[in-house]
Structure formats: C-alpha cells, structure tokens
CSV table of C-alpha atoms and ligand atoms in Angstrom, one decimal:
chain,number,residue,atom,x,y,z
A,15,UNK,CA,-22.6,-27.8,3.9
A,16,UNK,CA,-20.7,-26.8,0.8
A,17,UNK,CA,-19.7,-22.9,0.6
A,18,UNK,CA,-20.1,-22.1,-2.8
A,19,UNK,CA,-18.2,-19.2,-3.8
A,20,UNK,CA,-18.5,-17.9,-8.2
A,21,UNK,CA,-17.6,-19.0,-10.3
A,22,UNK,CA,-15.0,-16.2,-11.8
A,23,UNK,CA,-14.3,-15.2,-7.9
A,24,UNK,CA,-10.8,-14.1,-7.4
A,25,UNK,CA,-8.5,-16.3,-4.7
A,26,UNK,CA,-4.8,-15.5,-4.9
A,27,UNK,CA,-2.3,-13.2,-2.5
A,28,UNK,CA,-1.1,-10.6,-2.3
A,29,UNK,CA,2.6,-8.9,-1.8
A,30,UNK,CA,4.6,-5.9,-1.8
A,31,UNK,CA,7.7,-4.8,-3.1
A,32,UNK,CA,9.6,-4.0,-0.5
A,33,UNK,CA,8.8,-7.2,1.4
A,34,UNK,CA,10.2,-9.1,-1.5
A,35,UNK,CA,11.2,-8.0,-3.8
A,36,UNK,CA,15.0,-7.3,-1.7
A,37,UNK,CA,18.5,-4.9,-3.1
A,38,UNK,CA,20.3,-6.0,-6.1
A,39,UNK,CA,23.6,-4.9,-6.6
A,40,UNK,CA,23.8,-2.5,-9.8
A,41,UNK,CA,19.9,-3.1,-9.7
A,42,UNK,CA,19.6,0.6,-9.7
A,43,UNK,CA,16.7,0.7,-7.0
A,44,UNK,CA,16.8,4.3,-5.0
A,45,UNK,CA,16.7,4.2,-1.0
A,46,UNK,CA,13.9,4.3,0.5
A,47,UNK,CA,12.7,5.4,3.8
A,48,UNK,CA,13.2,1.3,4.8
A,49,UNK,CA,16.8,0.9,4.0
A,50,UNK,CA,17.8,4.2,5.9
A,51,UNK,CA,15.4,3.7,9.0
A,52,UNK,CA,17.6,0.1,8.7
A,53,UNK,CA,20.5,2.0,8.2
A,54,UNK,CA,20.4,4.2,11.1
A,55,UNK,CA,18.8,2.5,13.4
A,56,UNK,CA,19.4,-1.9,12.7
A,57,UNK,CA,18.7,-2.8,16.2
A,58,UNK,CA,14.9,-1.4,15.6
A,59,UNK,CA,14.5,-4.4,13.5
A,60,UNK,CA,13.6,-8.0,14.8
A,61,UNK,CA,17.1,-10.0,14.7
A,62,UNK,CA,18.7,-6.9,12.8
A,63,UNK,CA,17.0,-8.1,9.5
A,64,UNK,CA,17.0,-5.7,7.4
A,65,UNK,CA,15.0,-4.9,3.7
A,66,UNK,CA,17.9,-6.0,1.6
A,67,UNK,CA,17.3,-8.9,1.3
A,68,UNK,CA,13.5,-9.7,1.5
A,69,UNK,CA,12.6,-13.3,-0.4
A,70,UNK,CA,14.7,-12.3,-3.1
A,71,UNK,CA,11.8,-12.2,-5.6
A,72,UNK,CA,14.1,-10.0,-7.6
A,73,UNK,CA,15.4,-12.8,-8.8
A,74,UNK,CA,13.4,-16.1,-8.2
A,75,UNK,CA,9.5,-14.7,-9.4
A,76,UNK,CA,9.6,-17.2,-11.9
A,77,UNK,CA,9.8,-20.1,-9.8
A,78,UNK,CA,7.7,-18.2,-6.9
A,79,UNK,CA,4.9,-17.3,-9.7
A,80,UNK,CA,5.1,-21.4,-10.4
A,81,UNK,CA,4.5,-21.8,-7.1
A,82,UNK,CA,1.5,-19.0,-7.3
A,83,UNK,CA,0.2,-21.6,-9.8
A,84,UNK,CA,0.3,-24.7,-8.1
A,85,UNK,CA,-1.1,-22.8,-4.9
A,86,UNK,CA,-4.4,-21.5,-6.7
A,87,UNK,CA,-3.7,-18.3,-7.3
A,88,UNK,CA,-6.1,-16.7,-10.4
A,89,UNK,CA,-5.0,-12.6,-9.1
A,90,UNK,CA,-1.5,-11.4,-7.5
A,91,UNK,CA,-1.5,-8.8,-5.5
A,92,UNK,CA,2.2,-6.9,-5.2
A,93,UNK,CA,3.4,-3.3,-4.9
A,94,UNK,CA,6.1,-1.3,-7.5
A,95,UNK,CA,8.2,0.0,-5.6
A,96,UNK,CA,8.7,4.2,-6.2
A,97,UNK,CA,12.3,4.4,-5.0
A,98,UNK,CA,12.9,1.0,-8.0
A,99,UNK,CA,11.2,2.9,-10.7
A,100,UNK,CA,12.4,6.3,-10.2
A,101,UNK,CA,15.2,6.1,-7.5
A,102,UNK,CA,15.3,10.1,-6.6
A,103,UNK,CA,11.0,10.0,-6.5
A,104,UNK,CA,11.1,12.2,-9.1
A,105,UNK,CA,13.2,12.4,-12.5
A,106,UNK,CA,14.6,9.6,-14.8
A,107,UNK,CA,13.3,6.8,-15.1
A,108,UNK,CA,15.1,3.1,-14.2
A,109,UNK,CA,15.3,0.7,-17.2
A,110,UNK,CA,16.0,-2.2,-14.6
A,111,UNK,CA,13.4,-1.5,-12.2
A,112,UNK,CA,11.0,-1.4,-16.6
A,113,UNK,CA,12.1,-4.5,-17.1
A,114,UNK,CA,11.9,-5.8,-13.9
A,115,UNK,CA,8.0,-5.0,-13.6
A,116,UNK,CA,7.3,-5.6,-17.4
A,117,UNK,CA,8.9,-9.7,-16.2
A,118,UNK,CA,6.6,-10.3,-13.6
A,119,UNK,CA,3.8,-8.6,-15.4
A,120,UNK,CA,4.1,-10.8,-18.5
A,121,UNK,CA,4.9,-14.4,-16.5
A,122,UNK,CA,1.6,-13.6,-14.2
A,123,UNK,CA,-0.4,-12.7,-17.7
A,124,UNK,CA,1.2,-16.1,-19.7
A,125,UNK,CA,0.1,-18.1,-16.2
A,126,UNK,CA,-3.4,-16.8,-16.3
A,127,UNK,CA,-2.5,-15.0,-13.5
A,128,UNK,CA,-4.3,-12.0,-13.1
A,129,UNK,CA,-1.8,-8.7,-11.8
A,130,UNK,CA,-3.4,-6.3,-9.3
A,131,UNK,CA,-1.1,-3.4,-8.9
A,132,UNK,CA,-0.3,-1.0,-6.2
A,133,UNK,CA,1.3,1.8,-6.4
A,134,UNK,CA,2.8,2.5,-2.8
A,135,UNK,CA,3.2,0.7,0.1
A,136,UNK,CA,4.5,2.2,3.2
A,137,UNK,CA,7.7,2.7,0.7
A,138,UNK,CA,8.4,6.9,0.7
A,139,UNK,CA,11.5,7.5,-1.8
A,140,UNK,CA,14.3,8.7,0.4
A,141,UNK,CA,14.5,11.7,-0.9
A,142,UNK,CA,11.4,12.9,-0.5
A,143,UNK,CA,11.2,12.1,2.8
A,144,UNK,CA,14.4,14.3,3.3
A,145,UNK,CA,11.9,17.7,1.3
A,146,UNK,CA,8.7,16.2,4.1
A,147,UNK,CA,8.1,13.8,2.9
A,148,UNK,CA,3.4,13.2,2.7
A,149,UNK,CA,3.9,16.6,4.8
A,150,UNK,CA,5.2,18.3,1.4
A,151,UNK,CA,2.3,19.0,-1.3
A,152,UNK,CA,4.8,19.0,-3.4
A,153,UNK,CA,5.2,15.3,-2.7
A,154,UNK,CA,2.0,14.4,-4.4
A,155,UNK,CA,2.4,16.0,-7.2
A,156,UNK,CA,5.6,13.6,-7.2
A,157,UNK,CA,3.6,11.3,-6.9
A,158,UNK,CA,1.1,11.8,-9.3
A,159,UNK,CA,4.0,12.2,-12.0
A,160,UNK,CA,5.5,8.7,-10.5
A,161,UNK,CA,1.3,6.7,-11.0
A,162,UNK,CA,1.4,8.5,-14.0
A,163,UNK,CA,4.6,6.6,-15.3
A,164,UNK,CA,3.1,3.5,-14.2
A,165,UNK,CA,0.2,3.7,-16.2
A,166,UNK,CA,2.0,4.2,-19.5
A,167,UNK,CA,4.4,1.8,-18.3
A,168,UNK,CA,2.4,-1.0,-17.7
A,169,UNK,CA,-1.5,-0.2,-18.0
A,170,UNK,CA,-1.5,-1.8,-21.6
A,171,UNK,CA,-1.5,-5.0,-19.0
A,172,UNK,CA,-2.2,-4.1,-16.6
A,173,UNK,CA,-6.2,-3.2,-14.7
A,174,UNK,CA,-6.5,-3.7,-11.6
A,175,UNK,CA,-4.4,-0.3,-9.6
A,176,UNK,CA,-4.4,0.8,-6.4
A,177,UNK,CA,-3.1,4.7,-5.8
A,178,UNK,CA,-2.6,3.1,-1.5
A,179,UNK,CA,-2.0,0.3,0.6
A,180,UNK,CA,-3.4,1.1,3.8
A,181,UNK,CA,-3.1,5.2,4.1
A,182,UNK,CA,-3.9,6.1,7.5
A,183,UNK,CA,-0.3,3.0,8.7
A,184,UNK,CA,2.2,5.7,7.7
A,185,UNK,CA,-0.3,7.9,9.6
A,186,UNK,CA,-0.2,5.5,12.5
A,187,UNK,CA,3.2,4.8,12.4
A,188,UNK,CA,5.6,7.3,11.2
A,189,UNK,CA,3.6,10.9,13.5
A,190,UNK,CA,1.6,8.2,15.6
A,191,UNK,CA,2.8,5.7,17.4
A,192,UNK,CA,6.8,5.4,16.2
A,193,UNK,CA,6.8,2.1,14.4
A,194,UNK,CA,7.6,4.0,10.9
A,195,UNK,CA,10.0,6.4,10.3
A,196,UNK,CA,10.2,9.4,10.3
A,197,UNK,CA,8.8,8.2,13.6
A,198,UNK,CA,7.2,11.2,15.2
A,199,UNK,CA,4.5,12.1,17.4
A,200,UNK,CA,3.2,15.0,16.0
A,201,UNK,CA,-0.8,14.9,15.5
A,202,UNK,CA,-0.8,17.9,14.0
A,203,UNK,CA,1.4,16.6,11.2
A,204,UNK,CA,-0.3,13.3,11.0
A,205,UNK,CA,-3.7,15.4,10.1
A,206,UNK,CA,-1.0,17.2,7.3
A,207,UNK,CA,0.1,13.8,5.8
A,208,UNK,CA,-3.4,11.6,5.8
A,209,UNK,CA,-4.9,15.2,3.8
A,210,UNK,CA,-1.5,14.9,1.6
A,211,UNK,CA,-2.3,11.2,1.2
A,212,UNK,CA,-6.5,11.2,0.5
A,213,UNK,CA,-5.1,13.5,-2.3
A,214,UNK,CA,-2.4,12.1,-4.5
A,215,UNK,CA,-5.4,9.4,-4.6
A,216,UNK,CA,-8.0,11.1,-5.7
A,217,UNK,CA,-5.4,12.8,-8.4
A,218,UNK,CA,-4.0,9.5,-9.5
A,219,UNK,CA,-7.3,8.2,-9.8
A,220,UNK,CA,-8.0,11.5,-12.2
A,221,UNK,CA,-5.3,11.4,-13.3
A,222,UNK,CA,-6.4,7.3,-14.8
A,223,UNK,CA,-9.9,7.8,-15.7
A,224,UNK,CA,-8.9,11.2,-17.9
A,225,UNK,CA,-5.8,7.9,-19.7
A,226,UNK,CA,-7.0,6.0,-22.7
A,227,UNK,CA,-7.5,3.6,-20.1
A,228,UNK,CA,-9.5,0.7,-19.4
A,229,UNK,CA,-8.8,-1.1,-16.3
A,230,UNK,CA,-10.1,0.2,-12.8
A,231,UNK,CA,-8.7,1.7,-10.4
A,232,UNK,CA,-9.3,1.7,-6.3
A,233,UNK,CA,-7.4,2.0,-2.8
A,234,UNK,CA,-7.1,-0.9,-0.7
A,235,UNK,CA,-8.1,-0.3,3.3
A,236,UNK,CA,-7.4,-1.8,6.7
A,237,UNK,CA,-11.1,-1.5,8.1
A,238,UNK,CA,-10.9,-2.4,11.3
A,239,UNK,CA,-14.3,-1.9,13.1
A,240,UNK,CA,-15.0,-0.5,15.7
A,241,UNK,CA,-16.8,-2.1,18.4
A,242,UNK,CA,-17.8,0.2,22.1
A,243,UNK,CA,-17.7,-2.2,25.5
A,244,UNK,CA,-21.6,-1.7,26.0
A,245,UNK,CA,-23.8,-0.8,23.1
A,246,UNK,CA,-26.3,0.1,25.9
A,247,UNK,CA,-23.1,2.6,27.6
A,248,UNK,CA,-23.6,6.2,25.3
A,249,UNK,CA,-20.3,6.8,26.5
A,250,UNK,CA,-19.0,3.9,24.8
A,251,UNK,CA,-20.0,4.4,21.9
A,252,UNK,CA,-19.7,7.6,21.2
A,253,UNK,CA,-15.6,6.8,22.0
A,254,UNK,CA,-16.0,3.9,19.4
A,255,UNK,CA,-17.8,6.7,17.0
A,256,UNK,CA,-14.7,8.7,17.2
A,257,UNK,CA,-12.2,5.9,17.4
A,258,UNK,CA,-14.2,4.3,14.0
A,259,UNK,CA,-14.1,8.4,12.4
A,260,UNK,CA,-9.6,8.6,13.1
A,261,UNK,CA,-8.4,5.2,11.4
A,262,UNK,CA,-11.7,3.8,9.2
A,263,UNK,CA,-13.7,6.3,7.9
A,264,UNK,CA,-10.9,9.1,7.5
A,265,UNK,CA,-9.8,7.7,4.0
A,266,UNK,CA,-12.8,5.4,3.8
A,267,UNK,CA,-15.5,8.8,4.2
A,268,UNK,CA,-13.0,9.9,1.6
A,269,UNK,CA,-11.9,7.5,-1.3
A,270,UNK,CA,-15.7,6.1,-1.4
A,271,UNK,CA,-17.8,8.9,-1.1
A,272,UNK,CA,-15.3,11.7,-1.4
A,273,UNK,CA,-16.2,13.6,1.0
A,274,UNK,CA,-14.2,13.6,4.8
A,275,UNK,CA,-16.6,12.9,7.4
A,276,UNK,CA,-18.2,15.8,9.7
A,277,UNK,CA,-17.1,14.5,13.0
A,278,UNK,CA,-14.1,14.2,12.5
A,279,UNK,CA,-13.3,17.7,10.6
A,280,UNK,CA,-15.2,18.9,14.2
A,281,UNK,CA,-12.7,17.1,16.0
A,282,UNK,CA,-9.7,18.5,14.1
A,283,UNK,CA,-11.7,22.0,14.1
A,284,UNK,CA,-11.9,21.5,18.1
A,285,UNK,CA,-8.3,21.5,18.8
A,286,UNK,CA,-6.9,23.8,15.5
A,287,UNK,CA,-5.3,20.6,13.3
A,288,UNK,CA,-7.4,21.1,10.3
A,289,UNK,CA,-5.0,20.3,8.1
A,290,UNK,CA,-3.6,23.8,5.2
A,291,UNK,CA,-5.7,22.8,1.6
A,292,UNK,CA,-5.6,24.9,-1.1
A,293,UNK,CA,-8.6,25.5,-3.9
A,294,UNK,CA,-10.1,23.4,-5.8
A,295,UNK,CA,-9.0,19.9,-3.6
A,296,UNK,CA,-12.5,19.2,-2.1
A,297,UNK,CA,-13.7,19.5,-5.2
A,298,UNK,CA,-11.0,17.0,-6.4
A,299,UNK,CA,-11.5,14.8,-3.8
A,300,UNK,CA,-15.8,14.6,-4.5
A,301,UNK,CA,-15.8,14.1,-8.0
A,302,UNK,CA,-13.0,11.6,-8.1
A,303,UNK,CA,-14.1,8.4,-6.2
A,304,UNK,CA,-13.3,4.6,-6.6
A,305,UNK,CA,-14.0,2.1,-8.3
A,306,UNK,CA,-13.3,-0.6,-6.6
A,307,UNK,CA,-11.9,-1.3,-2.4
A,308,UNK,CA,-10.0,-3.5,-1.4
A,309,UNK,CA,-10.5,-4.2,2.1
A,310,UNK,CA,-7.4,-5.4,4.7
A,311,UNK,CA,-8.8,-7.2,7.4
A,312,UNK,CA,-7.1,-9.2,10.3
A,313,UNK,CA,-9.0,-7.3,13.8
A,314,UNK,CA,-11.6,-5.6,15.3
A,315,UNK,CA,-11.1,-2.5,17.3
A,316,UNK,CA,-12.9,-2.5,20.7
A,317,UNK,CA,-12.9,0.3,22.3
A,318,UNK,CA,-14.5,2.3,26.3
A,319,UNK,CA,-14.7,6.0,27.3
A,320,UNK,CA,-11.8,7.0,28.4
A,321,UNK,CA,-11.0,6.3,32.2
A,322,UNK,CA,-7.8,6.6,32.0
A,323,UNK,CA,-5.6,9.8,32.0
A,324,UNK,CA,-2.5,8.4,30.8
A,325,UNK,CA,-1.0,11.2,28.1
A,326,UNK,CA,0.4,9.7,25.1
A,327,UNK,CA,2.3,12.6,24.4
A,328,UNK,CA,2.6,16.5,25.2
A,329,UNK,CA,0.0,17.2,22.3
A,330,UNK,CA,-3.1,15.4,21.6
A,331,UNK,CA,-3.3,11.8,20.2
A,332,UNK,CA,-6.4,10.2,19.5
A,333,UNK,CA,-6.0,8.5,22.4
A,334,UNK,CA,-7.8,11.5,24.2
A,335,UNK,CA,-10.8,10.0,23.4
A,336,UNK,CA,-10.9,6.1,23.8
A,337,UNK,CA,-8.7,3.9,26.2
A,338,UNK,CA,-8.7,0.0,24.5
A,339,UNK,CA,-11.4,-2.2,26.1
A,340,UNK,CA,-9.6,-5.8,26.3
A,341,UNK,CA,-13.7,-8.2,25.9
A,342,UNK,CA,-12.7,-10.9,28.6
A,343,UNK,CA,-12.5,-14.4,26.3
A,344,UNK,CA,-11.2,-12.5,22.6
A,345,UNK,CA,-9.5,-14.9,20.3
A,346,UNK,CA,-5.9,-14.4,20.1
A,347,UNK,CA,-3.3,-14.2,18.2
A,348,UNK,CA,-0.6,-14.1,21.0
A,349,UNK,CA,2.2,-14.7,18.2
A,350,UNK,CA,1.1,-10.8,16.7
A,351,UNK,CA,-1.2,-9.8,19.0
A,352,UNK,CA,-4.1,-8.7,17.7
A,353,UNK,CA,-7.4,-10.1,18.4
A,354,UNK,CA,-9.1,-12.8,16.1
A,355,UNK,CA,-12.2,-12.1,15.1
A,356,UNK,CA,-13.3,-13.5,11.8
A,357,UNK,CA,-17.6,-12.2,12.3
A,358,UNK,CA,-16.0,-8.5,11.7
A,359,UNK,CA,-15.2,-9.4,8.0
A,360,UNK,CA,-18.7,-10.1,7.4
A,361,UNK,CA,-19.5,-6.8,9.4
A,362,UNK,CA,-16.9,-4.6,6.9
A,363,UNK,CA,-19.1,-6.3,4.0
A,364,UNK,CA,-22.7,-5.1,5.7
A,365,UNK,CA,-21.3,-1.8,6.2
A,366,UNK,CA,-19.9,-1.3,2.8
A,367,UNK,CA,-23.6,-3.0,1.3
A,368,UNK,CA,-25.7,-0.6,3.5
A,369,UNK,CA,-23.4,3.1,4.5
A,370,UNK,CA,-21.0,2.3,0.9
A,371,UNK,CA,-23.6,1.6,-1.9
A,372,UNK,CA,-22.4,-1.7,-2.0
A,373,UNK,CA,-19.1,-0.5,-3.6
A,374,UNK,CA,-17.5,-3.5,-5.7
A,375,UNK,CA,-14.7,-4.7,-3.3
A,376,UNK,CA,-12.8,-8.3,-2.7
A,377,UNK,CA,-10.5,-9.2,0.6
A,378,UNK,CA,-7.7,-8.0,0.1
A,379,UNK,CA,-5.7,-8.9,2.7
A,380,UNK,CA,-6.7,-11.4,5.6
A,381,UNK,CA,-3.8,-14.4,7.8
A,382,UNK,CA,-2.4,-14.8,10.5
A,383,UNK,CA,1.2,-14.6,11.4
A,384,UNK,CA,2.3,-17.3,14.0
A,385,UNK,CA,6.2,-17.6,15.3
A,386,UNK,CA,8.6,-20.6,15.0
A,387,UNK,CA,6.2,-22.5,12.6
A,388,UNK,CA,9.5,-25.2,12.0
A,389,UNK,CA,7.8,-26.7,15.0
A,390,UNK,CA,4.8,-27.3,12.5
A,391,UNK,CA,7.3,-29.3,10.0
A,392,UNK,CA,6.7,-33.2,9.4
A,393,UNK,CA,8.8,-35.7,8.2
A,394,UNK,CA,8.0,-34.1,4.2
A,395,UNK,CA,9.7,-31.2,5.1
A,396,UNK,CA,6.4,-30.1,4.9
A,397,UNK,CA,4.4,-27.1,7.6
A,398,UNK,CA,1.0,-28.6,8.9
A,399,UNK,CA,-0.5,-25.3,9.2
A,400,UNK,CA,-4.1,-26.5,10.9
A,401,UNK,CA,-4.3,-23.4,12.8
A,402,UNK,CA,-4.4,-20.9,9.0
A,403,UNK,CA,-6.5,-23.4,7.3
A,404,UNK,CA,-9.3,-23.2,9.8
A,405,UNK,CA,-8.4,-19.5,10.2
A,406,UNK,CA,-9.3,-19.7,6.2
A,407,UNK,CA,-12.7,-20.7,6.3
A,408,UNK,CA,-14.0,-19.6,9.7
A,409,UNK,CA,-13.3,-16.1,7.4
A,410,UNK,CA,-14.2,-17.2,4.1
A,411,UNK,CA,-18.1,-18.9,6.3
A,412,UNK,CA,-18.8,-15.0,7.4
A,413,UNK,CA,-17.6,-13.9,3.4
A,414,UNK,CA,-20.0,-16.8,1.9
A,415,UNK,CA,-23.0,-15.1,3.6
A,416,UNK,CA,-22.0,-11.7,3.1
A,417,UNK,CA,-22.4,-12.8,-0.3
A,418,UNK,CA,-25.7,-14.2,0.4
A,419,UNK,CA,-27.2,-11.3,1.8
A,420,UNK,CA,-26.3,-9.5,-1.5
A,421,UNK,CA,-22.7,-8.3,-0.8
A,422,UNK,CA,-20.4,-7.2,-4.1
A,423,UNK,CA,-17.7,-8.8,-2.6
A,424,UNK,CA,-15.3,-10.3,-6.1
A,425,UNK,CA,-12.6,-11.9,-4.2
A,426,UNK,CA,-10.3,-13.3,-1.8
A,427,UNK,CA,-6.2,-12.7,-1.5
A,428,UNK,CA,-4.6,-13.7,1.3
A,429,UNK,CA,-1.7,-12.2,3.1
A,430,UNK,CA,0.9,-13.6,2.0
A,431,UNK,CA,2.0,-15.2,-1.2
A,432,UNK,CA,5.4,-16.7,0.8
A,433,UNK,CA,6.5,-16.1,4.2
A,434,UNK,CA,8.2,-12.5,3.6
A,435,UNK,CA,9.4,-9.3,5.9
A,436,UNK,CA,7.3,-7.6,7.7
A,437,UNK,CA,9.3,-4.3,8.6
A,438,UNK,CA,9.9,-3.9,11.7
A,439,UNK,CA,9.4,-7.1,12.8
A,440,UNK,CA,11.4,-9.1,9.8
A,441,UNK,CA,10.6,-12.7,9.5
A,442,UNK,CA,9.6,-12.9,13.2
A,443,UNK,CA,5.8,-14.0,12.5
A,444,UNK,CA,5.2,-16.2,8.9
A,445,UNK,CA,2.4,-15.7,7.0
A,446,UNK,CA,2.8,-17.8,3.9
A,447,UNK,CA,0.9,-20.0,2.0
A,448,UNK,CA,4.8,-21.1,1.3
A,449,UNK,CA,7.0,-21.2,3.6
A,450,UNK,CA,10.5,-19.4,3.2
A,451,UNK,CA,13.9,-20.9,4.7
A,452,UNK,CA,16.3,-18.4,5.7
A,453,UNK,CA,18.9,-20.5,6.1
A,454,UNK,CA,18.6,-22.0,2.8
A,455,UNK,CA,19.1,-19.3,0.3
A,456,UNK,CA,15.4,-18.8,0.5
A,457,UNK,CA,14.4,-21.7,-0.1
A,458,UNK,CA,10.5,-22.2,-0.7
A,459,UNK,CA,7.9,-25.2,0.0
A,460,UNK,CA,4.8,-25.1,0.2
A,461,UNK,CA,2.5,-25.4,3.5
A,462,UNK,CA,-0.4,-27.3,3.7
A,463,UNK,CA,-2.5,-24.7,3.7
A,464,UNK,CA,-0.9,-23.6,0.3
A,465,UNK,CA,-2.3,-27.0,-0.8
A,466,UNK,CA,-6.2,-26.1,0.5
A,467,UNK,CA,-5.7,-23.4,-0.7
A,468,UNK,CA,-5.2,-24.6,-4.4
A,469,UNK,CA,-8.1,-26.7,-3.9
A,470,UNK,CA,-10.2,-23.9,-2.5
A,471,UNK,CA,-9.5,-22.1,-5.8
A,472,UNK,CA,-10.8,-25.2,-8.2
A,473,UNK,CA,-13.0,-25.9,-6.7
A,474,UNK,CA,-14.9,-22.1,-6.0
A,475,UNK,CA,-15.7,-23.5,-2.2
A,476,UNK,CA,-14.9,-26.1,0.2
A,477,UNK,CA,-16.7,-28.4,2.4
A,478,UNK,CA,-17.7,-28.5,6.0
B,17,BGP,C1,-0.1,-5.1,7.2
B,17,BGP,C2,0.5,-4.4,5.9
B,17,BGP,C3,1.5,-5.9,5.3
B,17,BGP,C4,1.4,-6.8,7.0
B,17,BGP,C5,0.6,-7.4,7.1
B,17,BGP,C6,1.0,-7.8,8.3
B,17,BGP,O1,-0.7,-4.3,7.5
B,17,BGP,O2,-0.3,-4.5,4.5
B,17,BGP,O3,2.2,-4.9,4.5
B,17,BGP,O4,3.0,-6.9,6.6
B,17,BGP,O5,-0.4,-6.6,7.7
B,17,BGP,O6,1.1,-7.0,9.1
B,17,BGP,P1,2.8,-7.4,10.3
B,17,BGP,O7,3.5,-7.9,8.5
B,17,BGP,O8,3.2,-6.1,10.3
B,17,BGP,O9,2.6,-8.5,11.5
C-alpha cells in the first residue's frame, strides 16, 4: 500500500536556538537561564556538558542547510534566542544576532526551505529571570516588545511564526518538578507563570495581526493524550480529565478557543490558586487566538484514580488529583523512559477535528531519543537507525489515517535535524537525522533515517 500525502505537505524538522547555536566569543549574546544554571551547577547536566557549544549551528549553518536539503527538508523550524537578540531582555538589540538570523533565514529561502520561526523555547534571558521571569507581568510586556522587533526585522521573509514552544514545560520544569531553572516547587507561582505565558502569546498574536504582515502566527503545544486506566471506571475517567485540563487544555483551549477550561478554573479556585489578572485580559485572550497549531507528540499520559497518599510537596501539586498508571505491555523507549504509542497522534488529530474546529495544524515535533547510537555505525561510518525509520512509519500511518478522515494537517516535522543538546540530558540521547560527532569538531554525518526521509519527502509518501 502507498501512503500518499498532499503535494504541498511540509516535510522537515525542528530545532531550537539554545540547543543548537552555542555561545561564541564576541557574539554579543546575553545569558539565558540555561547559561546561568550551568554556571551554578554543572553537575546537573549529563556528563557536565553545558549550553556553550551545543552543535555550533552559529558557525556551521551553511553546511547544515545543505544537509537539510539532502534530507528532504522543504521547511525547518528554529527559534530566535531572546537573549541573543536582546541581551538584557529589554533595550538594545544585538546587531550580530540580527546579522546571524538574517543569514540563516536568507540561506534557508535560497535553498527552498521555508523558515518557521518560534519566539520562545524555554530560554528566559537571565536579566528578566532576576526580576521574576514569567512570574512578573513586566516580562509579558518585554516579550511583546521582543516579538514586535522580530516581526519588524524578519517578517518580510518569515511567514510562519510561533509564539511559544511547549509553554506548559517551563511551568512544570521551573515551578513544579525541578527540571528547569529556577527549580522551585510552588503551584501558585506555576499557575501565575502559565497565565502570563498564555497572555503573552495572545498579545504577540494581536501585535502580529495588527501589523501589516501577511503570514500566519500560532503556537506549538506538546499534547499528551490523557488515557484513563479503565474507561468504565468513573474515578479513573475523572482523574484523567483533570490531568488533561492541567497539561493539555490549559494552553490548547486558551490558544484555540480563547478561553481557559472551566474545570481548570474551578480546580484552581477551590485551592485559592487563581492567578492575578487585570481587567481586559480575558477579552484580549478571547479575541486573539492562533491561526495555526503546531503539535509536538512524543508520548501519552496514562492515568488512574489516586491510590497512593504520597505527597510530592507541602503545598498543592497536580499529582494530588491522579496517579500515573503503568499499562502492562506498553511499548517503551527505554533511553528516554517515554512510552511509544503511535495511535496517540491520530487521537490528537481526531480531537482537534471534533472539538477544536479542525484548526489548521501540523506535527511540529515527534521523535525518538536513543543513547549509544555509535553501536549502530556501519563500515561506511553511517548510523543505521532502522528503529527510527520504523518509528517514523508507525506514526505516519496514523497521520495518514487522520488525513483521510478529514483532519486539517499540513505537515510533519521530526525532532530533530542534527543531534542536539537536550537540556539536562545534554547529548545523552540522540534524536537527529544527522549524527554529530562530539569528539571530532561536531562533524556531521547523515544517518540512514535521513536518507529515508529524503525519499519520503521526494515521493510525498512511502510504500509499505
Ligand atoms: C521537546 C522539546 C525539545 C526537545 C524534545 C526532546 O519537549 O521541545 O526542546 O528537547 O522535547 O526531549 P529531550 O530533549 O528532553 O529528550
């Protein structure tokens, strides 16, 4: 059978500025929370590899864009690092950053690869974090200024903009589960941070739509379908619905429908955790929803009714309302500890079609991080990552099914282009179509999956 996709389907991959560019002498970049955290606590990072080098995209972007061509990219997402463009978060613009991002955008377009540009990928400028980061309303104002500067500088050529990547992750990582700076555990602050992020997104969308630009603007969300252990057990179903409200619908509803889910509001109200708002905010969020939605999909969330009485913290936590359920027989990616459940991507598309007006969308990340890929290098020096090709096919079959049933899905971007720096996991797990050799000046070699993806993109589909 041939799985055929529309002729204008977007094929490509996603990266982020902080995970690929590196920090270079005299590049004028200011510190972000990642630079600061690494300085304070290098041991928190796998093998103590920090954000200074990453994959050296800053100097190797031309070579990388050629490799993108060879791996079938017609589109590519990266992010503009706020701390590179505006080192203090507000104020002076770093002209070296303007030159760099201009060069990258121009080089992509010259090679027929459409740039998709995201404005925030977990990388708060340290100067703003010191003043509270997303806890502070001033950061929302600063972010909107940053967004407007980006639209002015690059909007003549960039026609796909995204306000945030996975906005729930800095809330979880920074304020609940301690895997992002500032690593505190405080649900009240987490709610405020989430609220300010949602507001910042709506305000950036408003600014874009009010400008004379003619592209589209959206948001990228990691949607983790929330499955109850037993669909016939009301307590499991209720627990799964709460997890869905907190981790998915918080940003999905506010971004696509312009309103926060009523069950989430009730839950925060009951524990006196509603965020501080200002008059006019909710109307602004209502009137400035996304044109397009990026969906990052890695894993489902399996939930059962609360059984244990373990408390993760003194104060309230999301986990007070549910327990995680380890489904017997689930397929795992042991390197990342994430379940692989291909059908999840189809369930997301169905949900968007049935409950979110079939919003125009694309898969903006999907991928498989594997440790020790050197084991799979063949005599020609190529990583034979057949498991990644299988992973791709397994998901694409379900995406195809969604398409056939009328889902408004426009493309598929893999995480990621070249192996990159995965935050605290640094270079532990490799995700790329292109291998990066850390011992040989970050030398790049296309993996077997990269060639497979090239064929897929050239044929707009695959035979099975
Ligand atoms: C997503 C992020 C990416 C990327 C990816 C893989 O959540 O948007 O930045 O890192 O996950 O996850 P990890 O790097 O943690 O293995």
